[in-house]
Amino acid sequence: MRGTGPGGEFAFEGAAFLTGPVVGGAGWRPAQRLPVARELGETSLMFLVHPTLTAAQTAKTCTAFDHVLRKASA
């Protein structure tokens, strides 16, 4: 699902940092989607990672993810 969030195809996301004068008008984006980036963007999962996250917050994320996986595979 291109354009739904960060992932393997960030060049196509239209993020603010990609529209500046250095990148935006320089033809930086590939003419077509790159196959590996496309596959990663469509099949990868991303999780919030930051040094300020507590163990409890990380555990809550893991619990929620476990719940979703169990429902999806039921």
mmCIF file with all atom_site columns, C-alpha atoms in Angstrom:
data_model
loop_
_atom_site.group_PDB
_atom_site.id
_atom_site.type_symbol
_atom_site.label_atom_id
_atom_site.label_alt_id
_atom_site.label_comp_id
_atom_site.label_asym_id
_atom_site.label_entity_id
_atom_site.label_seq_id
_atom_site.pdbx_PDB_ins_code
_atom_site.Cartn_x
_atom_site.Cartn_y
_atom_site.Cartn_z
_atom_site.occupancy
_atom_site.B_iso_or_equiv
_atom_site.pdbx_formal_charge
_atom_site.auth_seq_id
_atom_site.auth_comp_id
_atom_site.auth_asym_id
_atom_site.auth_atom_id
_atom_site.pdbx_PDB_model_num
ATOM 1  C CA . MET A 1 1  ? 0.000  0.000   0.000   1.00 0.00 ? 1  MET A CA 1
ATOM 2  C CA . ARG A 1 2  ? 2.073  2.854   -1.255  1.00 0.00 ? 2  ARG A CA 1
ATOM 3  C CA . GLY A 1 3  ? 1.658  6.146   0.550   1.00 0.00 ? 3  GLY A CA 1
ATOM 4  C CA . THR A 1 4  ? 0.186  4.789   3.759   1.00 0.00 ? 4  THR A CA 1
ATOM 5  C CA . GLY A 1 5  ? 3.180  5.279   6.008   1.00 0.00 ? 5  GLY A CA 1
ATOM 6  C CA . PRO A 1 6  ? 6.929  5.009   6.324   1.00 0.00 ? 6  PRO A CA 1
ATOM 7  C CA . GLY A 1 7  ? 8.535  1.972   4.800   1.00 0.00 ? 7  GLY A CA 1
ATOM 8  C CA . GLY A 1 8  ? 10.689 0.630   2.027   1.00 0.00 ? 8  GLY A CA 1
ATOM 9  C CA . GLU A 1 9  ? 9.576  3.252   -0.485  1.00 0.00 ? 9  GLU A CA 1
ATOM 10 C CA . PHE A 1 10 ? 10.080 6.459   1.428   1.00 0.00 ? 10 PHE A CA 1
ATOM 11 C CA . ALA A 1 11 ? 11.050 8.257   -1.786  1.00 0.00 ? 11 ALA A CA 1
ATOM 12 C CA . PHE A 1 12 ? 7.431  7.964   -2.927  1.00 0.00 ? 12 PHE A CA 1
ATOM 13 C CA . GLU A 1 13 ? 5.871  9.047   0.350   1.00 0.00 ? 13 GLU A CA 1
ATOM 14 C CA . GLY A 1 14 ? 5.986  12.775  -0.397  1.00 0.00 ? 14 GLY A CA 1
ATOM 15 C CA . ALA A 1 15 ? 7.494  13.536  2.990   1.00 0.00 ? 15 ALA A CA 1
ATOM 16 C CA . ALA A 1 16 ? 8.486  17.128  3.671   1.00 0.00 ? 16 ALA A CA 1
ATOM 17 C CA . PHE A 1 17 ? 12.182 16.293  3.857   1.00 0.00 ? 17 PHE A CA 1
ATOM 18 C CA . LEU A 1 18 ? 12.056 15.007  0.265   1.00 0.00 ? 18 LEU A CA 1
ATOM 19 C CA . THR A 1 19 ? 10.644 18.172  -1.241  1.00 0.00 ? 19 THR A CA 1
ATOM 20 C CA . GLY A 1 20 ? 13.442 20.613  -0.484  1.00 0.00 ? 20 GLY A CA 1
ATOM 21 C CA . PRO A 1 21 ? 15.600 22.238  -3.150  1.00 0.00 ? 21 PRO A CA 1
ATOM 22 C CA . VAL A 1 22 ? 18.377 19.659  -2.795  1.00 0.00 ? 22 VAL A CA 1
ATOM 23 C CA . VAL A 1 23 ? 16.126 16.669  -3.360  1.00 0.00 ? 23 VAL A CA 1
ATOM 24 C CA . GLY A 1 24 ? 12.774 17.805  -4.763  1.00 0.00 ? 24 GLY A CA 1
ATOM 25 C CA . GLY A 1 25 ? 13.881 19.253  -8.057  1.00 0.00 ? 25 GLY A CA 1
ATOM 26 C CA . ALA A 1 26 ? 17.005 17.168  -8.547  1.00 0.00 ? 26 ALA A CA 1
ATOM 27 C CA . GLY A 1 27 ? 15.354 14.085  -10.054 1.00 0.00 ? 27 GLY A CA 1
ATOM 28 C CA . TRP A 1 28 ? 16.277 12.113  -6.951  1.00 0.00 ? 28 TRP A CA 1
ATOM 29 C CA . ARG A 1 29 ? 13.267 9.820   -7.001  1.00 0.00 ? 29 ARG A CA 1
ATOM 30 C CA . PRO A 1 30 ? 13.571 6.734   -9.213  1.00 0.00 ? 30 PRO A CA 1
ATOM 31 C CA . ALA A 1 31 ? 11.508 6.776   -12.407 1.00 0.00 ? 31 ALA A CA 1
ATOM 32 C CA . GLN A 1 32 ? 9.765  3.582   -11.326 1.00 0.00 ? 32 GLN A CA 1
ATOM 33 C CA . ARG A 1 33 ? 9.340  1.672   -8.118  1.00 0.00 ? 33 ARG A CA 1
ATOM 34 C CA . LEU A 1 34 ? 12.379 -0.378  -7.186  1.00 0.00 ? 34 LEU A CA 1
ATOM 35 C CA . PRO A 1 35 ? 11.405 -4.074  -6.894  1.00 0.00 ? 35 PRO A CA 1
ATOM 36 C CA . VAL A 1 36 ? 13.069 -4.835  -3.552  1.00 0.00 ? 36 VAL A CA 1
ATOM 37 C CA . ALA A 1 37 ? 11.928 -1.566  -1.982  1.00 0.00 ? 37 ALA A CA 1
ATOM 38 C CA . ARG A 1 38 ? 8.412  -2.259  -3.228  1.00 0.00 ? 38 ARG A CA 1
ATOM 39 C CA . GLU A 1 39 ? 8.367  -5.749  -1.717  1.00 0.00 ? 39 GLU A CA 1
ATOM 40 C CA . LEU A 1 40 ? 9.730  -4.491  1.600   1.00 0.00 ? 40 LEU A CA 1
ATOM 41 C CA . GLY A 1 41 ? 7.208  -1.662  1.669   1.00 0.00 ? 41 GLY A CA 1
ATOM 42 C CA . GLU A 1 42 ? 4.348  -4.090  1.111   1.00 0.00 ? 42 GLU A CA 1
ATOM 43 C CA . THR A 1 43 ? 5.454  -6.888  3.452   1.00 0.00 ? 43 THR A CA 1
ATOM 44 C CA . SER A 1 44 ? 7.418  -5.296  6.306   1.00 0.00 ? 44 SER A CA 1
ATOM 45 C CA . LEU A 1 45 ? 6.290  -4.364  9.773   1.00 0.00 ? 45 LEU A CA 1
ATOM 46 C CA . MET A 1 46 ? 7.670  -1.371  11.611  1.00 0.00 ? 46 MET A CA 1
ATOM 47 C CA . PHE A 1 47 ? 7.684  -0.721  15.322  1.00 0.00 ? 47 PHE A CA 1
ATOM 48 C CA . LEU A 1 48 ? 8.325  2.446   17.278  1.00 0.00 ? 48 LEU A CA 1
ATOM 49 C CA . VAL A 1 49 ? 11.853 2.467   18.673  1.00 0.00 ? 49 VAL A CA 1
ATOM 50 C CA . HIS A 1 50 ? 13.173 5.270   20.822  1.00 0.00 ? 50 HIS A CA 1
ATOM 51 C CA . PRO A 1 51 ? 15.456 5.469   23.864  1.00 0.00 ? 51 PRO A CA 1
ATOM 52 C CA . THR A 1 52 ? 12.715 7.156   25.896  1.00 0.00 ? 52 THR A CA 1
ATOM 53 C CA . LEU A 1 53 ? 10.320 4.210   25.613  1.00 0.00 ? 53 LEU A CA 1
ATOM 54 C CA . THR A 1 54 ? 9.935  2.361   28.868  1.00 0.00 ? 54 THR A CA 1
ATOM 55 C CA . ALA A 1 55 ? 9.966  -1.407  29.273  1.00 0.00 ? 55 ALA A CA 1
ATOM 56 C CA . ALA A 1 56 ? 6.255  -1.211  30.099  1.00 0.00 ? 56 ALA A CA 1
ATOM 57 C CA . GLN A 1 57 ? 5.479  0.655   26.860  1.00 0.00 ? 57 GLN A CA 1
ATOM 58 C CA . THR A 1 58 ? 7.481  -1.837  24.827  1.00 0.00 ? 58 THR A CA 1
ATOM 59 C CA . ALA A 1 59 ? 5.717  -4.741  26.561  1.00 0.00 ? 59 ALA A CA 1
ATOM 60 C CA . LYS A 1 60 ? 2.331  -3.168  25.787  1.00 0.00 ? 60 LYS A CA 1
ATOM 61 C CA . THR A 1 61 ? 3.278  -2.955  22.097  1.00 0.00 ? 61 THR A CA 1
ATOM 62 C CA . CYS A 1 62 ? 4.391  -6.597  22.119  1.00 0.00 ? 62 CYS A CA 1
ATOM 63 C CA . THR A 1 63 ? 1.148  -7.674  23.776  1.00 0.00 ? 63 THR A CA 1
ATOM 64 C CA . ALA A 1 64 ? -0.945 -5.798  21.219  1.00 0.00 ? 64 ALA A CA 1
ATOM 65 C CA . PHE A 1 65 ? 1.062  -7.242  18.343  1.00 0.00 ? 65 PHE A CA 1
ATOM 66 C CA . ASP A 1 66 ? 0.718  -10.749 19.763  1.00 0.00 ? 66 ASP A CA 1
ATOM 67 C CA . HIS A 1 67 ? -3.047 -10.242 20.029  1.00 0.00 ? 67 HIS A CA 1
ATOM 68 C CA . VAL A 1 68 ? -3.311 -9.118  16.397  1.00 0.00 ? 68 VAL A CA 1
ATOM 69 C CA . LEU A 1 69 ? -1.197 -12.018 15.126  1.00 0.00 ? 69 LEU A CA 1
ATOM 70 C CA . ARG A 1 70 ? -3.241 -14.558 17.063  1.00 0.00 ? 70 ARG A CA 1
ATOM 71 C CA . LYS A 1 71 ? -6.512 -13.138 15.651  1.00 0.00 ? 71 LYS A CA 1
ATOM 72 C CA . ALA A 1 72 ? -5.104 -13.034 12.128  1.00 0.00 ? 72 ALA A CA 1
ATOM 73 C CA . SER A 1 73 ? -3.938 -16.639 12.263  1.00 0.00 ? 73 SER A CA 1
ATOM 74 C CA . ALA A 1 74 ? -7.065 -18.050 13.933  1.00 0.00 ? 74 ALA A CA 1
#
